[in-house]
XYZ file of C-alpha atoms in Angstrom:
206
model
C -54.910 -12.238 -82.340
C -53.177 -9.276 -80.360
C -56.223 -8.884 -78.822
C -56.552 -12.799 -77.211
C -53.200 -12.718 -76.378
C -53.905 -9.796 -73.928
C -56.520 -11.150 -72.359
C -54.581 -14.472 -71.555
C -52.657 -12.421 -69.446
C -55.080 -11.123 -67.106
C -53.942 -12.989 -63.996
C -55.177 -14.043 -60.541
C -55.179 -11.275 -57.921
C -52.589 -11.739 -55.222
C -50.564 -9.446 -52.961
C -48.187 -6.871 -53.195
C -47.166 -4.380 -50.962
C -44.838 -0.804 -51.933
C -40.809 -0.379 -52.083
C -41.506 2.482 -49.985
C -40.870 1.973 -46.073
C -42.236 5.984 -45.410
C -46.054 5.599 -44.310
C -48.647 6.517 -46.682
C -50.168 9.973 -45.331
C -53.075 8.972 -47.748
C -53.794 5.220 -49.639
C -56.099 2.762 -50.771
C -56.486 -0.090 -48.771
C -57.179 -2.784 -51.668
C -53.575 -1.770 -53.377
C -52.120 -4.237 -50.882
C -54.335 -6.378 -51.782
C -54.974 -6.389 -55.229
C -51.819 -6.778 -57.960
C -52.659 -4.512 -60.991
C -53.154 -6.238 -64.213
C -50.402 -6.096 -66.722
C -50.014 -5.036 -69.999
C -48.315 -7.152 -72.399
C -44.871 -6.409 -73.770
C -45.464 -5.494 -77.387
C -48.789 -3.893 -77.333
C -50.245 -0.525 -75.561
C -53.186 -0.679 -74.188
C -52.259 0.997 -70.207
C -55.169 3.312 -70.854
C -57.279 0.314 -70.978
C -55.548 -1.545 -68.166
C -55.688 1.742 -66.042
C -59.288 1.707 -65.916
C -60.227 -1.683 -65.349
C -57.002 -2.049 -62.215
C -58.768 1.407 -61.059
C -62.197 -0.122 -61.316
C -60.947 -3.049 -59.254
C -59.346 -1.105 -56.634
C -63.138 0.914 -56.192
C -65.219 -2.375 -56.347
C -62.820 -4.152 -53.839
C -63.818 -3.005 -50.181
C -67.848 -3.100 -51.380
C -67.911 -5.730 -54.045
C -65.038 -7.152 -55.449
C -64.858 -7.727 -59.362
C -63.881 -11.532 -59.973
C -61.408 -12.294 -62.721
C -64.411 -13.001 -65.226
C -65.494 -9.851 -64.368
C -62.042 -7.483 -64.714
C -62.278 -9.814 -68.446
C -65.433 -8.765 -69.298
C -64.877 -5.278 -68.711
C -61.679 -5.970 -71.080
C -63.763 -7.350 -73.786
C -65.887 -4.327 -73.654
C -63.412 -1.823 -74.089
C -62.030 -4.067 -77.035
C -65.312 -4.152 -78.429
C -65.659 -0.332 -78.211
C -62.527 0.237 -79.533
C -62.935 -1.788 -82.699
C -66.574 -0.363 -83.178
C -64.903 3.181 -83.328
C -62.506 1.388 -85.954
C -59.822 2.218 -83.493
C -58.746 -1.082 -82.593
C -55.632 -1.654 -84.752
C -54.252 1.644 -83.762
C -55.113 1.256 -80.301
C -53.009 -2.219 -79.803
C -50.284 -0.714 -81.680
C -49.872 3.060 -80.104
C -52.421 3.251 -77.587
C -55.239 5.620 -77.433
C -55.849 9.299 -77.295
C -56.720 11.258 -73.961
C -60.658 12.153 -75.453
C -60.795 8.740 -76.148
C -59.158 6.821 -72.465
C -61.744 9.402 -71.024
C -64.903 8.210 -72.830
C -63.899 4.573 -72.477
C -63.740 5.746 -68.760
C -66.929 6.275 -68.214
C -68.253 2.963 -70.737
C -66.594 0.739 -68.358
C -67.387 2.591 -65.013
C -71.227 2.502 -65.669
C -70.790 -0.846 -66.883
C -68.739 -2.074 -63.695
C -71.853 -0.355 -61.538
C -73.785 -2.799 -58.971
C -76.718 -2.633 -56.921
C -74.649 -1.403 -54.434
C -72.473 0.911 -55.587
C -72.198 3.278 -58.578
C -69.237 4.629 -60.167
C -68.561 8.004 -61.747
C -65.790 9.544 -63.302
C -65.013 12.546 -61.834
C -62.754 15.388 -63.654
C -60.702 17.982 -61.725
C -62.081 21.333 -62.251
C -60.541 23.734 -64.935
C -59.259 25.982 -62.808
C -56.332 23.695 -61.450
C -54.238 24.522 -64.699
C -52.978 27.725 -63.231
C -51.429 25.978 -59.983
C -49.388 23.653 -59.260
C -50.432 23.320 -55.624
C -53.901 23.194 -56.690
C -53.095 20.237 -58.544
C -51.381 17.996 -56.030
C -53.756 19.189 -53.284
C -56.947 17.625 -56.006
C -54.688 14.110 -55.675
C -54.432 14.291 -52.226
C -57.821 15.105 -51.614
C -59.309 12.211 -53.837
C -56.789 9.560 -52.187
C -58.189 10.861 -49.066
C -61.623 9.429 -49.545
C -60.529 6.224 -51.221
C -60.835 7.490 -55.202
C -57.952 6.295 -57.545
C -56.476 8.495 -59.751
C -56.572 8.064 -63.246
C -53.723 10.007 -64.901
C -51.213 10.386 -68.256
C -47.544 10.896 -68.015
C -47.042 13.366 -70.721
C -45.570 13.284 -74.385
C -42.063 11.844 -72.873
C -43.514 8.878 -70.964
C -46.999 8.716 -73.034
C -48.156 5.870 -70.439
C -51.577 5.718 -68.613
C -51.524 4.618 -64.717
C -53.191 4.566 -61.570
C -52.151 6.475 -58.105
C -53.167 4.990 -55.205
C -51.231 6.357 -52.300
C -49.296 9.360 -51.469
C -46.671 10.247 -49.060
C -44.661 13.355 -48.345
C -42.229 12.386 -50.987
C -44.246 9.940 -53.449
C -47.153 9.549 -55.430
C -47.428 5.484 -55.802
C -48.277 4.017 -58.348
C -51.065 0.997 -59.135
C -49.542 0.362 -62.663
C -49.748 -1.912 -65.846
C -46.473 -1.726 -66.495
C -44.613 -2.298 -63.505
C -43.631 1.086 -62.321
C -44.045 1.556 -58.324
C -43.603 5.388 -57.466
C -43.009 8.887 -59.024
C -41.825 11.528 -57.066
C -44.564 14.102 -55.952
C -42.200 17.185 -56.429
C -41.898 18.790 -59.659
C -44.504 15.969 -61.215
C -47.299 18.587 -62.466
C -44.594 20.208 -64.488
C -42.117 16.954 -65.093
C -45.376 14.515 -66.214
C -47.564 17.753 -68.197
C -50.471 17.214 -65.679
C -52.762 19.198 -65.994
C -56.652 18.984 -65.494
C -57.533 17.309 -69.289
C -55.144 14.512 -68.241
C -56.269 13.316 -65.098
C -59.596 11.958 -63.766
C -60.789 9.940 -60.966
C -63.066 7.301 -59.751
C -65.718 7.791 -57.182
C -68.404 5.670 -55.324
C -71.871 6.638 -54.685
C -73.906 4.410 -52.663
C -77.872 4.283 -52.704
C -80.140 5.929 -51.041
């Protein structure tokens, strides 16, 4: 039942554009065109909505995912989740980080077209030890149009999406409503380290 009630509210795509009047050093273009999916008030599932509003913002320039589409890549990771007898625990306190990161790359391969495949892409190991490293890994991936997949530590314990940066904010492309986090302090303020964030990438054919 909790289950059909999310996917009711998986709702046509229209615009939005950020709070945030600085210009975006670094962005995705389809974040002003695409409104992220939300989650629904008493269930948690954002590590499922991040991936399928990240998938959307990847297949948008190339080959934009329909709404039957983004809700078939929602029944998926439902049907995933309750073959790992994970299901109940999933609506009712969302899912672990192994977990978000293996239903990751189910949906990515499964959200692949002639055109276009998706990976998941993990920051290497080494970031832990810096800060700078960090931030510069976001940057970089923003740069050449990959979203970034991240969780917002044991406070927060929410999944979202960046998909612009400026010289004060990281904003967000989230499922529950939140528009911006500030880029200072956030490695040590959110827990990010490399095991919590992840991004999407594009490779085209040959």
């Amino acid at each position: 039942m909790a289950a059909a009630k999310q996917l009711n509210k998986l709702s046509a795509d229209r615009p939005t554009h950020s709070i945030s009047h600085k210009r975006s050093t670094n962005e995705l273009a389809a974040r002003h065109i695409l409104h992220p999916y939300q989650q629904g008030d008493l269930d948690c599932q954002c590590g499922l909505y991040s991936i399928i509003n990240a998938i959307r913002l990847m297949r948008q320039p190339i080959s934009p995912i329909s709404t039957r589409g983004s809700r078939s890549l929602f029944e998926t990771g439902i049907d995933y989740l309750a073959r790992k007898g994970a299901l109940n625990a999933a609506i009712l306190n969302g899912i672990g980080i192994r977990r978000w990161k293996k239903l990751a790359i189910l949906l990515a391969a499964d959200a692949c077209t002639e055109m276009m495949t998706i990976i998941v892409e993990r920051p290497p190991n080494h970031l832990k030890h810096s800060e700078r490293a960090i931030v510069s890994w976001i940057d970089s991936g923003l740069s050449i149009g990959s979203p970034i997949l991240l969780h917002l530590g044991r406070r927060r314990q929410h999944y979202t999406v960046i998909t612009a940066s400026d010289d004060q904010y990281f904003h967000l492309f989230d499922s529950s409503g939140s528009v911006r986090i500030k880029r200072i302090g956030c490695v040590t303020r959110f827990e990010l380290t490399p095991s919590v964030l992840f991004r999407l990438k594009v490779q085209m054919p040959l």
